[in-house]
Coordinates of N, CA and C in Angstrom, one line a residue:
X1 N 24.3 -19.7 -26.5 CA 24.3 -18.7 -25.4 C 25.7 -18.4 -25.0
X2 N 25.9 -16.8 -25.0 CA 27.3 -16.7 -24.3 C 27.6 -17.3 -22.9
X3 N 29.0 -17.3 -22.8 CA 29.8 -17.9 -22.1 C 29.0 -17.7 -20.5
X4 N 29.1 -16.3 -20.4 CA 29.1 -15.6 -19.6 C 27.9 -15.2 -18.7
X5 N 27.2 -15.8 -19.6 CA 25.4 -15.5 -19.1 C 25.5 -17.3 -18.9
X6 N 25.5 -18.5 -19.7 CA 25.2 -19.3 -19.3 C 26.2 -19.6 -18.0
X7 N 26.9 -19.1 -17.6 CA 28.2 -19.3 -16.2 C 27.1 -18.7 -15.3
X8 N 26.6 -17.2 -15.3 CA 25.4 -16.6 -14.4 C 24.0 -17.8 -14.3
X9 N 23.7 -18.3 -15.2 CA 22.1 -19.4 -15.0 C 23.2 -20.0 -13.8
X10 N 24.2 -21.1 -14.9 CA 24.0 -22.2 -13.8 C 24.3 -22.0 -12.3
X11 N 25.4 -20.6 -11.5 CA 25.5 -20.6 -10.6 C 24.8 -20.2 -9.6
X12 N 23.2 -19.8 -10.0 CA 22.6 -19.9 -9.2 C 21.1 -20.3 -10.0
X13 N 20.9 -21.1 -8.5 CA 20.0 -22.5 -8.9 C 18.4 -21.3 -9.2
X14 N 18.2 -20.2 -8.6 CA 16.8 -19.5 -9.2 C 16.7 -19.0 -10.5
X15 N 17.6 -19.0 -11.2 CA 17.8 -18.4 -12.2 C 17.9 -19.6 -13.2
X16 N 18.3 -21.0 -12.7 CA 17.6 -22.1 -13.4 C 16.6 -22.4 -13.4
X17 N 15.7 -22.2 -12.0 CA 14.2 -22.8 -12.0 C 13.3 -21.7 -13.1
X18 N 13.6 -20.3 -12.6 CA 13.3 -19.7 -13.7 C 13.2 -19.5 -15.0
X19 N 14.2 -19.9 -15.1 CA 14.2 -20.1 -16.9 C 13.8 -21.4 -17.6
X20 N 13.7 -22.3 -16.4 CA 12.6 -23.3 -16.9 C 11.5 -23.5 -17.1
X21 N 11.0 -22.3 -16.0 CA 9.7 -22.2 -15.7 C 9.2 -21.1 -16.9
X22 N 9.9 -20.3 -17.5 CA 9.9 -19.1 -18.6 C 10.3 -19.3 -19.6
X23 N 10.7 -20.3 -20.6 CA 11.5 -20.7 -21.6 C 11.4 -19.9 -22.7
X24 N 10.7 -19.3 -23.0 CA 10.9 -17.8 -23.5 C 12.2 -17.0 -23.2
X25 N 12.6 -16.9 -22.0 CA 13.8 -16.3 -22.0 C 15.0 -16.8 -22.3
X26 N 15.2 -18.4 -22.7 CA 16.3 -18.7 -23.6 C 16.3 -18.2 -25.0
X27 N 15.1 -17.9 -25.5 CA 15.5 -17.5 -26.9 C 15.8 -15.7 -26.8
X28 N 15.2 -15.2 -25.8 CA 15.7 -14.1 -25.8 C 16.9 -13.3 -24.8
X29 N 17.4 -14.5 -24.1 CA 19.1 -14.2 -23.7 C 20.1 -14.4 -24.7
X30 N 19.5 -15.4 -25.7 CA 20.5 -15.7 -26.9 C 20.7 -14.8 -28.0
X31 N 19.4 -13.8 -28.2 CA 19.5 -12.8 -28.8 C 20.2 -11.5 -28.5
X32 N 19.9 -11.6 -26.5 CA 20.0 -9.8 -26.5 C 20.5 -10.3 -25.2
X33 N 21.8 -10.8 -25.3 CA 22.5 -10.9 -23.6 C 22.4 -10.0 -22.7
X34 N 22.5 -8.8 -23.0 CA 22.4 -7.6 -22.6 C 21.1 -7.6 -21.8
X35 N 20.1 -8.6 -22.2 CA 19.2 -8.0 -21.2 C 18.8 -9.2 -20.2
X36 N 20.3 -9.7 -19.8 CA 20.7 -10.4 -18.0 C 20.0 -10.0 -17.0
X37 N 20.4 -8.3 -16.8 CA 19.8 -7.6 -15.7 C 18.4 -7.9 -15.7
X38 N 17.8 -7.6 -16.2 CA 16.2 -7.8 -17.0 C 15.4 -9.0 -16.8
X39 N 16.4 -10.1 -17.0 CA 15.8 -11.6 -16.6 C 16.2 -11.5 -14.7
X40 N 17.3 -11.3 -14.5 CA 17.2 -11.3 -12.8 C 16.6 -10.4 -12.6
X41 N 16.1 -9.2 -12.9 CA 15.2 -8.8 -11.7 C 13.8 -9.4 -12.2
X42 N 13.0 -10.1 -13.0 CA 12.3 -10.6 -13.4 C 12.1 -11.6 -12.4
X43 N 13.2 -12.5 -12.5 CA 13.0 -13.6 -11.5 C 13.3 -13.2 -10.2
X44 N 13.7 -12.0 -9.6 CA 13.8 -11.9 -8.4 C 12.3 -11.6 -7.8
X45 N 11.5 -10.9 -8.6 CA 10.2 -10.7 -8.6 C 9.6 -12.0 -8.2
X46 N 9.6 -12.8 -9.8 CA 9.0 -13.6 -9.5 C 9.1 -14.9 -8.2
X47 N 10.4 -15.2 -8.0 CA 10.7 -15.9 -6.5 C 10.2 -14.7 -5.3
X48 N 9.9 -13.7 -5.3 CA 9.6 -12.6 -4.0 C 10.9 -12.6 -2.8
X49 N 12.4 -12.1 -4.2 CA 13.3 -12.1 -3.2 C 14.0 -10.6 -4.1
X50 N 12.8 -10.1 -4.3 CA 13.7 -8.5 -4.0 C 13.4 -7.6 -3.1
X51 N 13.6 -6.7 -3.1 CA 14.2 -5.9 -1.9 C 12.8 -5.5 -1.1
X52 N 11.6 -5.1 -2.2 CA 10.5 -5.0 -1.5 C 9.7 -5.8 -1.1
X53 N 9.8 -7.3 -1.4 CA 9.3 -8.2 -0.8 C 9.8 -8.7 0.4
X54 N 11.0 -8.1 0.3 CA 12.2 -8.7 2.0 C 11.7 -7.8 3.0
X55 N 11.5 -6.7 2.7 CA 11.3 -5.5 3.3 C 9.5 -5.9 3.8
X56 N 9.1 -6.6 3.2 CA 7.6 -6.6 3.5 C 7.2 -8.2 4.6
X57 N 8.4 -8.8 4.1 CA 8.3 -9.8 5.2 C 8.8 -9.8 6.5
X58 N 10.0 -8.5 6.7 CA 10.5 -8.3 7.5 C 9.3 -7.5 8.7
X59 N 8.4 -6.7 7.9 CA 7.6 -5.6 8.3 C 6.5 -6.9 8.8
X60 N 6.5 -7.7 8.1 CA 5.5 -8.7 8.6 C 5.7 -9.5 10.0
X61 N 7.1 -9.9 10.1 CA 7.5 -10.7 11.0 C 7.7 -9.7 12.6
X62 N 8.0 -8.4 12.2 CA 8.2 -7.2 13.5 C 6.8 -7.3 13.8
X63 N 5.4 -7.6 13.1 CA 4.0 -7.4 13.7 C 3.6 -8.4 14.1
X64 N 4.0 -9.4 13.5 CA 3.3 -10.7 14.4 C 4.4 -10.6 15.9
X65 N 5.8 -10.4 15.9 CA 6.2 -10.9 17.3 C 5.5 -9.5 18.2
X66 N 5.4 -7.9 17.6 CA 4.7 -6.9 18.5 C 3.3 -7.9 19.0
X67 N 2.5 -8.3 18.0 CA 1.0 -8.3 18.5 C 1.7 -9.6 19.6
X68 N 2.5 -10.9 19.8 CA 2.5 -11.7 20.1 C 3.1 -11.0 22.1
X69 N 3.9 -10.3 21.3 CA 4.3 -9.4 22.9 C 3.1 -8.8 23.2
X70 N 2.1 -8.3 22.9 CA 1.4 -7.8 23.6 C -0.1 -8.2 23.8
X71 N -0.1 -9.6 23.2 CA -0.9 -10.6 24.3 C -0.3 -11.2 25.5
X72 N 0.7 -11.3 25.6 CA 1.9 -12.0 26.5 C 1.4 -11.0 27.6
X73 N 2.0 -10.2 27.5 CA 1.9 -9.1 28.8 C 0.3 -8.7 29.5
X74 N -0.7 -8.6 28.6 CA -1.9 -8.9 28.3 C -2.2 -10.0 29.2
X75 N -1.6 -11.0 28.9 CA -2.3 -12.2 29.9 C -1.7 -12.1 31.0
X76 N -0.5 -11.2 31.5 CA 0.3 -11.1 32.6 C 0.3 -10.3 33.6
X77 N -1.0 -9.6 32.9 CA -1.5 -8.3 33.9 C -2.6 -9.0 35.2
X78 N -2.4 -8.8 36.4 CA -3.4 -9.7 37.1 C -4.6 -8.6 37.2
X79 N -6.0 -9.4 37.4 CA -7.3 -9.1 37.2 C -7.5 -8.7 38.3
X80 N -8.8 -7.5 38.6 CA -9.1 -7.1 39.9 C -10.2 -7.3 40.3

């Protein structure tokens, strides 16, 4: 494996669990380094740390604290 792709696995630890969990992609980083990009967004997928999954937990976390604000206030309204 080039230098330069095995320097990219080890310094970050998802891109090891991945390729352990995928061992398929050692025989084909060895062939076609070129397709780095390809294995990280693969694995960014598969861990759910690309941009659309951030963006979807984000969108998730703004609705639970709205619904949580507006039972709060809900219970703070007094009854007549």
């Amino acid at each position: 494996m080039r230098q330069n792709v095995y320097e990219f696995i080890q310094t970050n630890e998802d891109m090891k669990k991945y390729l352990r969990i995928q061992p398929a992609w050692y025989k084909r980083l060895m062939r076609n380094p070129h397709e780095l990009d390809k294995f990280e967004t693969e694995a960014k997928y598969f861990f759910e740390k690309s941009i659309p999954h951030r963006v979807s937990k984000f969108s998730d976390s703004v609705q639970v604290a709205s619904m949580m604000l507006h039972m709060f206030q809900a219970m703070n309204v007094p009854s007549e």
